[in-house]
Amino acid sequence: MNPEEIDQIAGIFQNLGAKEKQATTMATQLIKRADQLAKKRNSSRVSELQTLLTTAIYGAQGNLKPSKKEDSEQK
């Protein structure tokens, strides 16, 4: 995990309304989780980051990801 990567992802969270310190914390946690998932699933770190960021963006907008929305409607 490098500082430039954290800053880029933190910028996304700031654009979604988070304060700088909170955005940096969330970015660090998101990157760590992406690393964990990539190792566990034997997948790429980039694809895990993309999935997590997509989920975070939908959540910040008050929406569910389309696949999650379908799951919740079936219950």
PDB file of C-alpha atoms in Angstrom, residues 16-53:
ATOM      1  CA  LEU A  16     -18.564  11.527  -1.826  1.00  0.00           C
ATOM      2  CA  GLY A  17     -18.628  13.911   1.140  1.00  0.00           C
ATOM      3  CA  ALA A  18     -16.138  12.515   3.671  1.00  0.00           C
ATOM      4  CA  LYS A  19     -13.744  14.791   5.517  1.00  0.00           C
ATOM      5  CA  GLU A  20     -10.042  14.386   4.705  1.00  0.00           C
ATOM      6  CA  LYS A  21      -9.057  12.397   7.801  1.00  0.00           C
ATOM      7  CA  GLN A  22     -12.097  10.144   7.561  1.00  0.00           C
ATOM      8  CA  ALA A  23     -11.518   9.618   3.826  1.00  0.00           C
ATOM      9  CA  THR A  24      -7.899   8.600   4.441  1.00  0.00           C
ATOM     10  CA  THR A  25      -8.964   6.131   7.132  1.00  0.00           C
ATOM     11  CA  MET A  26     -11.626   4.628   4.877  1.00  0.00           C
ATOM     12  CA  ALA A  27      -9.201   4.391   1.962  1.00  0.00           C
ATOM     13  CA  THR A  28      -6.628   2.582   4.104  1.00  0.00           C
ATOM     14  CA  GLN A  29      -9.249   0.131   5.363  1.00  0.00           C
ATOM     15  CA  LEU A  30     -10.626  -0.453   1.876  1.00  0.00           C
ATOM     16  CA  ILE A  31      -7.174  -1.238   0.496  1.00  0.00           C
ATOM     17  CA  LYS A  32      -6.455  -3.639   3.358  1.00  0.00           C
ATOM     18  CA  ARG A  33      -9.774  -5.398   2.763  1.00  0.00           C
ATOM     19  CA  ALA A  34      -9.119  -5.640  -0.967  1.00  0.00           C
ATOM     20  CA  ASP A  35      -5.748  -7.248  -0.223  1.00  0.00           C
ATOM     21  CA  GLN A  36      -7.424  -9.756   2.119  1.00  0.00           C
ATOM     22  CA  LEU A  37     -10.100 -10.647  -0.413  1.00  0.00           C
ATOM     23  CA  ALA A  38      -7.612 -10.970  -3.259  1.00  0.00           C
ATOM     24  CA  LYS A  39      -5.533 -13.394  -1.227  1.00  0.00           C
ATOM     25  CA  LYS A  40      -8.555 -15.369  -0.005  1.00  0.00           C
ATOM     26  CA  ARG A  41     -10.205 -15.604  -3.431  1.00  0.00           C
ATOM     27  CA  ASN A  42      -6.962 -15.859  -5.377  1.00  0.00           C
ATOM     28  CA  SER A  43      -8.104 -12.888  -7.432  1.00  0.00           C
ATOM     29  CA  SER A  44      -6.550  -9.625  -8.478  1.00  0.00           C
ATOM     30  CA  ARG A  45      -6.220  -6.774  -6.038  1.00  0.00           C
ATOM     31  CA  VAL A  46      -7.479  -4.342  -8.666  1.00  0.00           C
ATOM     32  CA  SER A  47     -10.719  -6.249  -9.233  1.00  0.00           C
ATOM     33  CA  GLU A  48     -11.346  -6.467  -5.487  1.00  0.00           C
ATOM     34  CA  LEU A  49     -10.691  -2.725  -5.108  1.00  0.00           C
ATOM     35  CA  GLN A  50     -13.079  -2.027  -7.963  1.00  0.00           C
ATOM     36  CA  THR A  51     -15.815  -4.145  -6.390  1.00  0.00           C
ATOM     37  CA  LEU A  52     -15.401  -2.547  -2.966  1.00  0.00           C
ATOM     38  CA  LEU A  53     -15.304   0.981  -4.391  1.00  0.00           C
TER      39      LEU A  53
END
